[in-house]
Amino acid sequence: MIDKSYFDSLKVNILEQGLGQGLGQGGLSSGEHLFINLYAETSQFIRVNHAKIRQTGMVDDASLEISLIQEDANKSAFTGNDLRKITRAVTLTGNLTLDLETVHAALNKLRNDVLQLPVDPYCVLPTNTGSSAYEKTGVLIPPEDAAWVLLEPVQGIDVVGIYSAGKVIRALANSAGQSHWFATETFSFDYSFFTKSGRALKGVFAGSSWDQKKYLNQVSEEVNRLKVLEKAPKILSKGCYRTFLAPAALSELVSMLSWGALGEASIRQGESPLRLLRSGTQTLSPRFNLYEDFSRGDISRFNEEGVLAPESLPVIHEGKLSNSLVSSRSAKEYQVLPNGAAAHEGLRSPTVQGGKLEEAEILKILYTGLYLSNLHYLNWSDQPGGRITGMTRYACFYVEKGEIICPIENMRFDDTIFNLLGSELLDLTCSASYIPDVGTYNMRSVGGSMMPGLLVSKLEFTL
Amino acid sequence: MSNHLKNAISRVRDTNIEWVGLREVREEIRYSAARDGKPRANSSELSHGLMVEVLANGQFGYASTPNLDEQSIQLAIRKASAQAFSASRWAIHRFSAAQRLRIEMKYTSPVVRSLDSLSIRELNDLLIEISCKLKISPKIVRTEATAATFETHVHFVSSNGSDAEQKFTQISTGFSATAQEGSVVQKRTDAGMRGRSYQGGWEFFQTPALWNSVQMTGAQAVELLSAEECPSEVSSLILKPDQLMLQIHESIGHPLELDRILGDERNYAGSSFVKAGDFGKLVYGSPLMNVTFDPTISHELASSGFDDTGNRATREFIIKDGILLRGLGSLESQVRLGGIPGVANARACSWNRPAIDRITNINLEPGNSSFEDIISSVERGVIMEANRSWSIDDLRNKFQFGCEYGKLIENGKITRTVRNPNYRGITNPFWRSLRKVGDRSTFEVYGTPNCGKGEPNQLARTGHASPICLFENIEIFGGAS
């Protein structure tokens, strides 16, 4: 079983006792430095289609990522610029004896391979800036009851989605003595409710303690929301439309900034459109403020190297780039200060500051235009130029004179972030919604984003 | 891998269990990258575990475990069984063991130059040399070279006598040069991001053409800085195989997945404009369009002997003479759709995920037009290559693609280079506008190693091969400014 005491034992054996190999002080050979990162989960997944079960199962998974940094043995004096780094991840079983054998073999391979590598001038050594431990226990549905609890209330509704529940662990230790532990028990039911005509709305019921009454209320609200989707859809012409992006749609747009835009490396290496913000060639709206906000405690603040991100980091302040996301590696390369960004230099806990629009007044303020609940399949159509294309999806409506008239057939947009978050941005809602990250690539994601709605004077639709 | 899996199945005593399958997966992934003449990453991963699948009361349940001892396997079987029983009341379909055929076979990727033939030192030296040689001008501001290898050993056994193994060796390599002059930034890669993904060994990286490709990639990145913008107009479009790869993937592969047609993916990847009644009838494209599911091209990325449910993989026509014939769906999807013909494509990305319908290898078969015939037939158009942007709606209709490099064609001749070439369209009208299909001499094989789909999410490696193709009356356009 993988828990904190298991990780502590692993840590002691690897970092302090050198896996019983009689290595030097601290368990590592001279000139060796180490990071270990643990990723583990115990999850139940129920895949639902037409309010029935398509697939269901349990996943136990754990892996340990070991990064070995080797100083150049031929150097007489340590400079910090003669380092070689190599990383290996191995599957863990939770059986400490077996796992130590696996880790031992991995470390031996790393020790052999690292000597063959060229010096990595931007490699960063472990530091100890403090340790942390966070553990949250949830109240989850027993796995054998989950199907009934989930599906009984939605019979007769065309519901499709994925229920995920269980414990997720992230932990880190390094040879400088730093240690972080993050464990949380959560659930999410990421769903779509469909009408008979094939139109849909999307939602998520998520948290750490299942509340059946709240679930039933949410199901009931969604059924009511479906009614307007029964109307015949409007086929829009190409062109520009005054548009309101609901929080989930804005979350999709903001997530694109994690894809080669906000990272210091992408700005320095010419690929980010936000290099134009730094140079002053472009600006975003002074109403647009984006933060990394870890105060919610739903995601670990430490990155792969144990560096704690600030609890709150202004990224875009009043339309100007106030902080790019700087990993330790970029900090060393470009001689700037790191700010706890992960290696990929993407947003981990984004929050967009609200504006002055009352949510209840949105339709009246939008007056005539489009209300978009969700966007789909966004991609840079011209990354250096800041242009993004994508589709509308789910509950998207044509609004006329402050009233929802009907849903729209899905449309493709193609427009720039300098328009959407800049010159065409009218305002944001004063309230924000929490959009949980329900991704499950490789492992269950944790955390989410806090997003208001966004009103733009025009968004260009092309197909 | 040993007989411990068969032994574990032989010890299952629960008579309510109708079928048990065990799929052990051991995968070694290595990744190295160099940027601007320096190492950027050197990593590896050993993933090893077991997927247990149980059929009970007409419902499949699964449980994955990294523990391969007898006690842990039996525990996983009990967990999978409990999942199946508790879900069976809500089952979307009552399945049987007929969806899990017995298979006994071995499949091994053909490898000419084994992955061990290049040490990590030699690989780093090679990647660094490539990233240095890409910098052919001070205008090149970033260069990168990457190599990923995958060695995957799958052992599948089942209670109805399956005992089959597959040993895949795959490689995915690439390099890129980014050029900048003032506010103009242009990037050129070797066949698009990770396009060079194959089944095999280093023979697909250390090719005779490597250094010419490196030189050309750097030179074309610089060339694009001063190239004119791709025109915005409706005209002829010629796509090279390194862009057609993604066009096939997004607008043929995904919409024909039977699980999408069944609605399983409606909450995530999306559904499909194709309906169950379209098979055998729908005019998907022009009569020149012939598409196969082909697991038999030895170096194509997703070739295999059988899928992850034990179904033997064979080459099948999906679209013939423009007519849709067959879907991309497993035995489970086929029976749910009342017997619509499918293929052996139930694949899982790892031991901790269940098999779902995947694209695997989908190819556009060669026609009879030479490259010269195609170019000379075009009065005005653009030839585009190497994907850099992709997006399509959840029904797989309205798409938009961007490419790295374009050439104008005027009066039957290739003339000037254009930058930021993009095009958009709708799936069936687009494929129906297919006017010429290149011959075997223009046929090339590529792969996409990061196809995302499924709940829980899975990344799959897929292969696509095609000749060059000419499409008429396509909306093309340029970049942001």
PDB file of N, CA and C in Angstrom, chain A residues 44 47 49-50 52-58 60-61 87-89 91 93 121 148 152 158 190-192 202 269 271 275 329 333 377 379-380 382 387 393-394 410 412 414 440-441 463, chain B residues 28 35 39 42-44 46-48 62-64 67 79 83 90 92 142 178 183 250 262 264-268 332 336 352-353 355 389-391 398 400 452 455 457 478-480:
ATOM      1  N   GLN A  44     -11.454   4.451  -9.172  1.00  0.00           N
ATOM      2  CA  GLN A  44     -12.555   3.736  -9.812  1.00  0.00           C
ATOM      3  C   GLN A  44     -13.016   4.582 -10.999  1.00  0.00           C
ATOM      4  N   ARG A  47     -17.624   4.366 -16.914  1.00  0.00           N
ATOM      5  CA  ARG A  47     -17.913   5.061 -18.165  1.00  0.00           C
ATOM      6  C   ARG A  47     -19.381   4.850 -18.511  1.00  0.00           C
ATOM      7  N   ASN A  49     -22.876   5.664 -20.900  1.00  0.00           N
ATOM      8  CA  ASN A  49     -23.470   6.108 -22.155  1.00  0.00           C
ATOM      9  C   ASN A  49     -24.959   5.755 -22.102  1.00  0.00           C
ATOM     10  N   HIS A  50     -25.805   6.687 -22.510  1.00  0.00           N
ATOM     11  CA  HIS A  50     -27.253   6.501 -22.442  1.00  0.00           C
ATOM     12  C   HIS A  50     -27.696   6.085 -21.035  1.00  0.00           C
ATOM     13  N   LYS A  52     -26.390   4.202 -19.078  1.00  0.00           N
ATOM     14  CA  LYS A  52     -26.023   2.815 -18.791  1.00  0.00           C
ATOM     15  C   LYS A  52     -24.501   2.728 -18.695  1.00  0.00           C
ATOM     16  N   ILE A  53     -24.026   1.590 -18.251  1.00  0.00           N
ATOM     17  CA  ILE A  53     -22.573   1.467 -18.068  1.00  0.00           C
ATOM     18  C   ILE A  53     -21.934   0.836 -19.290  1.00  0.00           C
ATOM     19  N   ARG A  54     -20.996   1.569 -19.860  1.00  0.00           N
ATOM     20  CA  ARG A  54     -20.227   1.047 -20.992  1.00  0.00           C
ATOM     21  C   ARG A  54     -19.016   0.260 -20.501  1.00  0.00           C
ATOM     22  N   GLN A  55     -18.252   0.837 -19.591  1.00  0.00           N
ATOM     23  CA  GLN A  55     -17.076   0.149 -19.034  1.00  0.00           C
ATOM     24  C   GLN A  55     -16.941   0.548 -17.575  1.00  0.00           C
ATOM     25  N   THR A  56     -16.410  -0.347 -16.767  1.00  0.00           N
ATOM     26  CA  THR A  56     -16.191  -0.008 -15.365  1.00  0.00           C
ATOM     27  C   THR A  56     -14.992  -0.787 -14.843  1.00  0.00           C
ATOM     28  N   GLY A  57     -14.228  -0.124 -13.989  1.00  0.00           N
ATOM     29  CA  GLY A  57     -13.057  -0.817 -13.476  1.00  0.00           C
ATOM     30  C   GLY A  57     -12.331  -0.051 -12.392  1.00  0.00           C
ATOM     31  N   MET A  58     -11.315  -0.719 -11.866  1.00  0.00           N
ATOM     32  CA  MET A  58     -10.477  -0.158 -10.808  1.00  0.00           C
ATOM     33  C   MET A  58      -9.041  -0.109 -11.309  1.00  0.00           C
ATOM     34  N   ASP A  60      -5.136   0.573  -9.985  1.00  0.00           N
ATOM     35  CA  ASP A  60      -4.079   0.850  -9.009  1.00  0.00           C
ATOM     36  C   ASP A  60      -2.822   1.143  -9.803  1.00  0.00           C
ATOM     37  N   ASP A  61      -2.241   2.284  -9.564  1.00  0.00           N
ATOM     38  CA  ASP A  61      -1.072   2.653 -10.358  1.00  0.00           C
ATOM     39  C   ASP A  61      -0.156   3.527  -9.523  1.00  0.00           C
ATOM     40  N   THR A  87      16.971  10.975 -16.131  1.00  0.00           N
ATOM     41  CA  THR A  87      15.747  10.663 -15.370  1.00  0.00           C
ATOM     42  C   THR A  87      15.207   9.306 -15.792  1.00  0.00           C
ATOM     43  N   ARG A  88      14.703   8.570 -14.826  1.00  0.00           N
ATOM     44  CA  ARG A  88      14.054   7.289 -15.136  1.00  0.00           C
ATOM     45  C   ARG A  88      12.846   7.108 -14.229  1.00  0.00           C
ATOM     46  N   ALA A  89      11.754   6.675 -14.810  1.00  0.00           N
ATOM     47  CA  ALA A  89      10.549   6.367 -14.042  1.00  0.00           C
ATOM     48  C   ALA A  89      10.313   4.875 -14.046  1.00  0.00           C
ATOM     49  N   THR A  91       7.610   1.633 -12.446  1.00  0.00           N
ATOM     50  CA  THR A  91       6.347   1.298 -11.796  1.00  0.00           C
ATOM     51  C   THR A  91       6.624   0.775 -10.389  1.00  0.00           C
ATOM     52  N   THR A  93       4.989  -1.130  -6.866  1.00  0.00           N
ATOM     53  CA  THR A  93       3.928  -2.074  -6.514  1.00  0.00           C
ATOM     54  C   THR A  93       3.308  -1.782  -5.145  1.00  0.00           C
ATOM     55  N   PRO A 121      24.217  22.556 -19.338  1.00  0.00           N
ATOM     56  CA  PRO A 121      24.513  23.823 -18.654  1.00  0.00           C
ATOM     57  C   PRO A 121      23.324  24.416 -17.906  1.00  0.00           C
ATOM     58  N   TRP A 148     -25.092   2.296  -8.759  1.00  0.00           N
ATOM     59  CA  TRP A 148     -26.474   2.563  -8.356  1.00  0.00           C
ATOM     60  C   TRP A 148     -26.652   4.043  -7.981  1.00  0.00           C
ATOM     61  N   GLU A 152     -29.123   5.607 -10.854  1.00  0.00           N
ATOM     62  CA  GLU A 152     -30.544   5.541 -10.519  1.00  0.00           C
ATOM     63  C   GLU A 152     -31.250   6.893 -10.757  1.00  0.00           C
ATOM     64  N   ASP A 158     -30.739  10.866 -21.363  1.00  0.00           N
ATOM     65  CA  ASP A 158     -29.584  10.429 -22.162  1.00  0.00           C
ATOM     66  C   ASP A 158     -28.335  11.088 -21.598  1.00  0.00           C
ATOM     67  N   ASP A 190     -18.047  13.758 -14.738  1.00  0.00           N
ATOM     68  CA  ASP A 190     -17.936  14.680 -15.867  1.00  0.00           C
ATOM     69  C   ASP A 190     -18.938  14.180 -16.906  1.00  0.00           C
ATOM     70  N   TYR A 191     -19.995  14.957 -17.139  1.00  0.00           N
ATOM     71  CA  TYR A 191     -21.113  14.402 -17.901  1.00  0.00           C
ATOM     72  C   TYR A 191     -21.616  15.345 -18.990  1.00  0.00           C
ATOM     73  N   SER A 192     -22.376  14.770 -19.903  1.00  0.00           N
ATOM     74  CA  SER A 192     -23.161  15.530 -20.880  1.00  0.00           C
ATOM     75  C   SER A 192     -24.583  14.981 -20.851  1.00  0.00           C
ATOM     76  N   LYS A 202     -23.118  20.423 -20.937  1.00  0.00           N
ATOM     77  CA  LYS A 202     -22.042  19.736 -20.226  1.00  0.00           C
ATOM     78  C   LYS A 202     -21.926  20.258 -18.809  1.00  0.00           C
ATOM     79  N   GLN A 269      12.338  32.032 -26.917  1.00  0.00           N
ATOM     80  CA  GLN A 269      12.710  31.272 -28.116  1.00  0.00           C
ATOM     81  C   GLN A 269      11.829  31.606 -29.317  1.00  0.00           C
ATOM     82  N   GLU A 271       8.603  31.580 -29.946  1.00  0.00           N
ATOM     83  CA  GLU A 271       7.410  30.870 -30.359  1.00  0.00           C
ATOM     84  C   GLU A 271       6.134  31.427 -29.737  1.00  0.00           C
ATOM     85  N   ARG A 275       5.377  37.206 -26.587  1.00  0.00           N
ATOM     86  CA  ARG A 275       6.609  37.996 -26.727  1.00  0.00           C
ATOM     87  C   ARG A 275       6.241  39.402 -27.198  1.00  0.00           C
ATOM     88  N   ARG A 329      14.917  25.618 -14.708  1.00  0.00           N
ATOM     89  CA  ARG A 329      15.823  25.468 -15.850  1.00  0.00           C
ATOM     90  C   ARG A 329      15.888  26.763 -16.664  1.00  0.00           C
ATOM     91  N   GLU A 333      19.011  29.382 -17.427  1.00  0.00           N
ATOM     92  CA  GLU A 333      19.413  29.696 -18.801  1.00  0.00           C
ATOM     93  C   GLU A 333      19.356  31.201 -19.071  1.00  0.00           C
ATOM     94  N   TYR A 377     -11.752  21.782 -29.025  1.00  0.00           N
ATOM     95  CA  TYR A 377     -10.629  21.500 -29.915  1.00  0.00           C
ATOM     96  C   TYR A 377      -9.930  22.777 -30.375  1.00  0.00           C
ATOM     97  N   ASN A 379      -6.794  25.237 -31.034  1.00  0.00           N
ATOM     98  CA  ASN A 379      -5.403  25.071 -31.451  1.00  0.00           C
ATOM     99  C   ASN A 379      -4.924  26.417 -31.979  1.00  0.00           C
ATOM    100  N   TRP A 380      -3.639  26.658 -31.864  1.00  0.00           N
ATOM    101  CA  TRP A 380      -3.075  27.850 -32.496  1.00  0.00           C
ATOM    102  C   TRP A 380      -3.178  27.669 -34.008  1.00  0.00           C
ATOM    103  N   ASP A 382      -2.110  30.269 -35.827  1.00  0.00           N
ATOM    104  CA  ASP A 382      -0.855  30.979 -36.102  1.00  0.00           C
ATOM    105  C   ASP A 382      -0.271  31.352 -34.744  1.00  0.00           C
ATOM    106  N   ARG A 387      -3.063  33.737 -33.129  1.00  0.00           N
ATOM    107  CA  ARG A 387      -4.398  33.417 -33.613  1.00  0.00           C
ATOM    108  C   ARG A 387      -4.782  31.998 -33.208  1.00  0.00           C
ATOM    109  N   ARG A 393     -19.301  24.305 -28.847  1.00  0.00           N
ATOM    110  CA  ARG A 393     -19.801  22.960 -28.525  1.00  0.00           C
ATOM    111  C   ARG A 393     -20.811  23.059 -27.380  1.00  0.00           C
ATOM    112  N   TYR A 394     -21.671  22.128 -27.327  1.00  0.00           N
ATOM    113  CA  TYR A 394     -22.690  22.022 -26.267  1.00  0.00           C
ATOM    114  C   TYR A 394     -23.661  23.199 -26.322  1.00  0.00           C
ATOM    115  N   ASN A 410     -23.129  24.268 -34.474  1.00  0.00           N
ATOM    116  CA  ASN A 410     -21.761  24.593 -34.097  1.00  0.00           C
ATOM    117  C   ASN A 410     -21.005  25.323 -35.201  1.00  0.00           C
ATOM    118  N   ARG A 412     -17.177  27.324 -36.385  1.00  0.00           N
ATOM    119  CA  ARG A 412     -15.727  27.449 -36.188  1.00  0.00           C
ATOM    120  C   ARG A 412     -15.366  28.924 -36.051  1.00  0.00           C
ATOM    121  N   ASP A 414     -12.020  31.726 -35.598  1.00  0.00           N
ATOM    122  CA  ASP A 414     -10.586  31.878 -35.865  1.00  0.00           C
ATOM    123  C   ASP A 414     -10.280  33.343 -35.594  1.00  0.00           C
ATOM    124  N   THR A 440      -7.578  12.657 -17.388  1.00  0.00           N
ATOM    125  CA  THR A 440      -7.080  11.372 -16.881  1.00  0.00           C
ATOM    126  C   THR A 440      -5.989  10.798 -17.784  1.00  0.00           C
ATOM    127  N   TYR A 441      -5.295  11.633 -18.556  1.00  0.00           N
ATOM    128  CA  TYR A 441      -4.167  11.134 -19.323  1.00  0.00           C
ATOM    129  C   TYR A 441      -3.068  10.689 -18.360  1.00  0.00           C
ATOM    130  N   LEU A 463     -16.554  29.304 -40.371  1.00  0.00           N
ATOM    131  CA  LEU A 463     -17.074  28.109 -41.050  1.00  0.00           C
ATOM    132  C   LEU A 463     -18.245  27.540 -40.277  1.00  0.00           C
TER     133      LEU A 463
ATOM    134  N   GLU B  28       9.185  -0.171 -22.194  1.00  0.00           N
ATOM    135  CA  GLU B  28      10.355   0.666 -21.931  1.00  0.00           C
ATOM    136  C   GLU B  28      10.333   1.824 -22.932  1.00  0.00           C
ATOM    137  N   ARG B  35      18.679  20.856 -27.666  1.00  0.00           N
ATOM    138  CA  ARG B  35      18.201  22.158 -28.145  1.00  0.00           C
ATOM    139  C   ARG B  35      19.378  23.099 -28.288  1.00  0.00           C
ATOM    140  N   PRO B  39      22.268  19.413 -24.573  1.00  0.00           N
ATOM    141  CA  PRO B  39      21.247  18.425 -24.182  1.00  0.00           C
ATOM    142  C   PRO B  39      20.089  19.120 -23.484  1.00  0.00           C
ATOM    143  N   ASN B  42      17.081  13.802 -21.094  1.00  0.00           N
ATOM    144  CA  ASN B  42      17.395  12.383 -21.262  1.00  0.00           C
ATOM    145  C   ASN B  42      16.597  11.627 -20.213  1.00  0.00           C
ATOM    146  N   SER B  43      15.612  10.895 -20.664  1.00  0.00           N
ATOM    147  CA  SER B  43      14.753  10.213 -19.691  1.00  0.00           C
ATOM    148  C   SER B  43      14.348   8.844 -20.218  1.00  0.00           C
ATOM    149  N   SER B  44      13.918   8.018 -19.308  1.00  0.00           N
ATOM    150  CA  SER B  44      13.397   6.707 -19.683  1.00  0.00           C
ATOM    151  C   SER B  44      12.305   6.328 -18.695  1.00  0.00           C
ATOM    152  N   LEU B  46      10.141   2.705 -17.334  1.00  0.00           N
ATOM    153  CA  LEU B  46       9.777   1.297 -17.385  1.00  0.00           C
ATOM    154  C   LEU B  46       8.416   1.144 -16.728  1.00  0.00           C
ATOM    155  N   SER B  47       7.437   0.805 -17.545  1.00  0.00           N
ATOM    156  CA  SER B  47       6.080   0.628 -17.038  1.00  0.00           C
ATOM    157  C   SER B  47       5.720  -0.848 -17.152  1.00  0.00           C
ATOM    158  N   HIS B  48       5.249  -1.415 -16.067  1.00  0.00           N
ATOM    159  CA  HIS B  48       5.010  -2.857 -16.060  1.00  0.00           C
ATOM    160  C   HIS B  48       3.812  -3.157 -15.164  1.00  0.00           C
ATOM    161  N   TYR B  62     -13.110  -4.447 -15.159  1.00  0.00           N
ATOM    162  CA  TYR B  62     -11.653  -4.565 -15.216  1.00  0.00           C
ATOM    163  C   TYR B  62     -11.007  -4.092 -13.927  1.00  0.00           C
ATOM    164  N   ALA B  63      -9.790  -4.542 -13.720  1.00  0.00           N
ATOM    165  CA  ALA B  63      -8.977  -4.070 -12.599  1.00  0.00           C
ATOM    166  C   ALA B  63      -7.519  -4.165 -13.030  1.00  0.00           C
ATOM    167  N   SER B  64      -6.777  -3.101 -12.811  1.00  0.00           N
ATOM    168  CA  SER B  64      -5.359  -3.144 -13.168  1.00  0.00           C
ATOM    169  C   SER B  64      -4.526  -3.167 -11.903  1.00  0.00           C
ATOM    170  N   ASN B  67       1.104  -5.294  -9.374  1.00  0.00           N
ATOM    171  CA  ASN B  67       1.602  -6.478  -8.661  1.00  0.00           C
ATOM    172  C   ASN B  67       1.321  -7.729  -9.469  1.00  0.00           C
ATOM    173  N   LYS B  79     -11.722  -8.032  -7.857  1.00  0.00           N
ATOM    174  CA  LYS B  79     -12.152  -6.635  -8.010  1.00  0.00           C
ATOM    175  C   LYS B  79     -12.865  -6.431  -9.349  1.00  0.00           C
ATOM    176  N   GLN B  83     -16.785  -5.395  -9.982  1.00  0.00           N
ATOM    177  CA  GLN B  83     -17.175  -4.276 -10.847  1.00  0.00           C
ATOM    178  C   GLN B  83     -18.190  -4.742 -11.891  1.00  0.00           C
ATOM    179  N   TRP B  90     -26.926  -2.296 -14.925  1.00  0.00           N
ATOM    180  CA  TRP B  90     -26.977  -1.080 -15.720  1.00  0.00           C
ATOM    181  C   TRP B  90     -26.262  -1.262 -17.049  1.00  0.00           C
ATOM    182  N   ILE B  92     -24.974  -1.572 -20.736  1.00  0.00           N
ATOM    183  CA  ILE B  92     -25.442  -0.993 -21.990  1.00  0.00           C
ATOM    184  C   ILE B  92     -25.726  -2.082 -23.019  1.00  0.00           C
ATOM    185  N   ARG B 142      16.158  29.095 -32.806  1.00  0.00           N
ATOM    186  CA  ARG B 142      15.960  27.903 -31.976  1.00  0.00           C
ATOM    187  C   ARG B 142      16.045  26.673 -32.854  1.00  0.00           C
ATOM    188  N   THR B 178      13.540  27.155 -35.847  1.00  0.00           N
ATOM    189  CA  THR B 178      12.688  28.337 -35.778  1.00  0.00           C
ATOM    190  C   THR B 178      13.523  29.539 -36.198  1.00  0.00           C
ATOM    191  N   SER B 183       9.394  40.924 -36.471  1.00  0.00           N
ATOM    192  CA  SER B 183       8.242  40.292 -35.812  1.00  0.00           C
ATOM    193  C   SER B 183       7.821  38.998 -36.501  1.00  0.00           C
ATOM    194  N   GLU B 250      -8.034  12.779 -38.825  1.00  0.00           N
ATOM    195  CA  GLU B 250      -9.134  13.522 -38.204  1.00  0.00           C
ATOM    196  C   GLU B 250     -10.452  13.375 -38.955  1.00  0.00           C
ATOM    197  N   LEU B 262     -21.603   5.024 -31.754  1.00  0.00           N
ATOM    198  CA  LEU B 262     -22.477   4.521 -30.688  1.00  0.00           C
ATOM    199  C   LEU B 262     -22.713   5.554 -29.585  1.00  0.00           C
ATOM    200  N   ASP B 264     -20.395   6.580 -27.304  1.00  0.00           N
ATOM    201  CA  ASP B 264     -19.571   6.420 -26.100  1.00  0.00           C
ATOM    202  C   ASP B 264     -18.683   7.638 -25.840  1.00  0.00           C
ATOM    203  N   GLU B 265     -18.268   8.316 -26.901  1.00  0.00           N
ATOM    204  CA  GLU B 265     -17.297   9.411 -26.776  1.00  0.00           C
ATOM    205  C   GLU B 265     -17.964  10.787 -26.752  1.00  0.00           C
ATOM    206  N   ARG B 266     -19.297  10.809 -26.639  1.00  0.00           N
ATOM    207  CA  ARG B 266     -19.983  12.097 -26.776  1.00  0.00           C
ATOM    208  C   ARG B 266     -19.611  13.095 -25.693  1.00  0.00           C
ATOM    209  N   ASN B 267     -19.132  12.620 -24.552  1.00  0.00           N
ATOM    210  CA  ASN B 267     -18.779  13.536 -23.469  1.00  0.00           C
ATOM    211  C   ASN B 267     -17.347  14.040 -23.568  1.00  0.00           C
ATOM    212  N   TYR B 268     -16.563  13.459 -24.453  1.00  0.00           N
ATOM    213  CA  TYR B 268     -15.152  13.868 -24.514  1.00  0.00           C
ATOM    214  C   TYR B 268     -14.721  14.119 -25.947  1.00  0.00           C
ATOM    215  N   GLU B 332     -16.986  -5.823 -29.752  1.00  0.00           N
ATOM    216  CA  GLU B 332     -18.018  -5.285 -28.850  1.00  0.00           C
ATOM    217  C   GLU B 332     -18.865  -4.245 -29.566  1.00  0.00           C
ATOM    218  N   ARG B 336     -22.919  -4.424 -30.746  1.00  0.00           N
ATOM    219  CA  ARG B 336     -23.856  -3.390 -30.263  1.00  0.00           C
ATOM    220  C   ARG B 336     -24.567  -2.712 -31.430  1.00  0.00           C
ATOM    221  N   ASN B 352      -2.885  -0.165 -17.608  1.00  0.00           N
ATOM    222  CA  ASN B 352      -3.837   0.416 -16.667  1.00  0.00           C
ATOM    223  C   ASN B 352      -5.042   1.057 -17.349  1.00  0.00           C
ATOM    224  N   ARG B 353      -5.272   0.708 -18.603  1.00  0.00           N
ATOM    225  CA  ARG B 353      -6.432   1.224 -19.318  1.00  0.00           C
ATOM    226  C   ARG B 353      -7.106   0.087 -20.089  1.00  0.00           C
ATOM    227  N   ALA B 355      -9.281  -1.643 -23.255  1.00  0.00           N
ATOM    228  CA  ALA B 355      -9.248  -1.464 -24.713  1.00  0.00           C
ATOM    229  C   ALA B 355     -10.480  -0.708 -25.189  1.00  0.00           C
ATOM    230  N   SER B 389      -0.951  22.822 -37.464  1.00  0.00           N
ATOM    231  CA  SER B 389      -2.154  23.189 -36.707  1.00  0.00           C
ATOM    232  C   SER B 389      -3.310  22.311 -37.166  1.00  0.00           C
ATOM    233  N   TRP B 390      -4.168  21.920 -36.230  1.00  0.00           N
ATOM    234  CA  TRP B 390      -5.278  21.044 -36.573  1.00  0.00           C
ATOM    235  C   TRP B 390      -6.436  21.297 -35.608  1.00  0.00           C
ATOM    236  N   SER B 391      -7.636  21.247 -36.146  1.00  0.00           N
ATOM    237  CA  SER B 391      -8.821  21.405 -35.308  1.00  0.00           C
ATOM    238  C   SER B 391     -10.026  20.929 -36.112  1.00  0.00           C
ATOM    239  N   LYS B 398     -16.476  20.051 -39.579  1.00  0.00           N
ATOM    240  CA  LYS B 398     -15.830  21.322 -39.929  1.00  0.00           C
ATOM    241  C   LYS B 398     -14.386  21.312 -39.442  1.00  0.00           C
ATOM    242  N   GLN B 400     -10.144  22.629 -39.811  1.00  0.00           N
ATOM    243  CA  GLN B 400      -9.185  23.636 -40.271  1.00  0.00           C
ATOM    244  C   GLN B 400      -7.781  23.107 -39.984  1.00  0.00           C
ATOM    245  N   GLY B 452      -5.288  11.286 -28.813  1.00  0.00           N
ATOM    246  CA  GLY B 452      -5.990  11.310 -27.535  1.00  0.00           C
ATOM    247  C   GLY B 452      -7.460  10.969 -27.681  1.00  0.00           C
ATOM    248  N   GLU B 455     -12.345   7.642 -22.111  1.00  0.00           N
ATOM    249  CA  GLU B 455     -12.579   8.024 -20.723  1.00  0.00           C
ATOM    250  C   GLU B 455     -12.460   6.769 -19.878  1.00  0.00           C
ATOM    251  N   ASN B 457      -8.812   8.821 -20.127  1.00  0.00           N
ATOM    252  CA  ASN B 457      -8.099   9.223 -21.334  1.00  0.00           C
ATOM    253  C   ASN B 457      -6.962   8.268 -21.671  1.00  0.00           C
ATOM    254  N   GLY B 478      -4.044  32.624 -45.298  1.00  0.00           N
ATOM    255  CA  GLY B 478      -2.735  32.809 -44.676  1.00  0.00           C
ATOM    256  C   GLY B 478      -2.800  33.038 -43.181  1.00  0.00           C
ATOM    257  N   GLY B 479      -1.800  33.754 -42.642  1.00  0.00           N
ATOM    258  CA  GLY B 479      -1.608  33.858 -41.195  1.00  0.00           C
ATOM    259  C   GLY B 479      -2.324  35.017 -40.546  1.00  0.00           C
ATOM    260  N   ALA B 480      -1.931  35.292 -39.281  1.00  0.00           N
ATOM    261  CA  ALA B 480      -2.662  36.215 -38.407  1.00  0.00           C
ATOM    262  C   ALA B 480      -2.760  37.608 -38.976  1.00  0.00           C
TER     263      ALA B 480
END
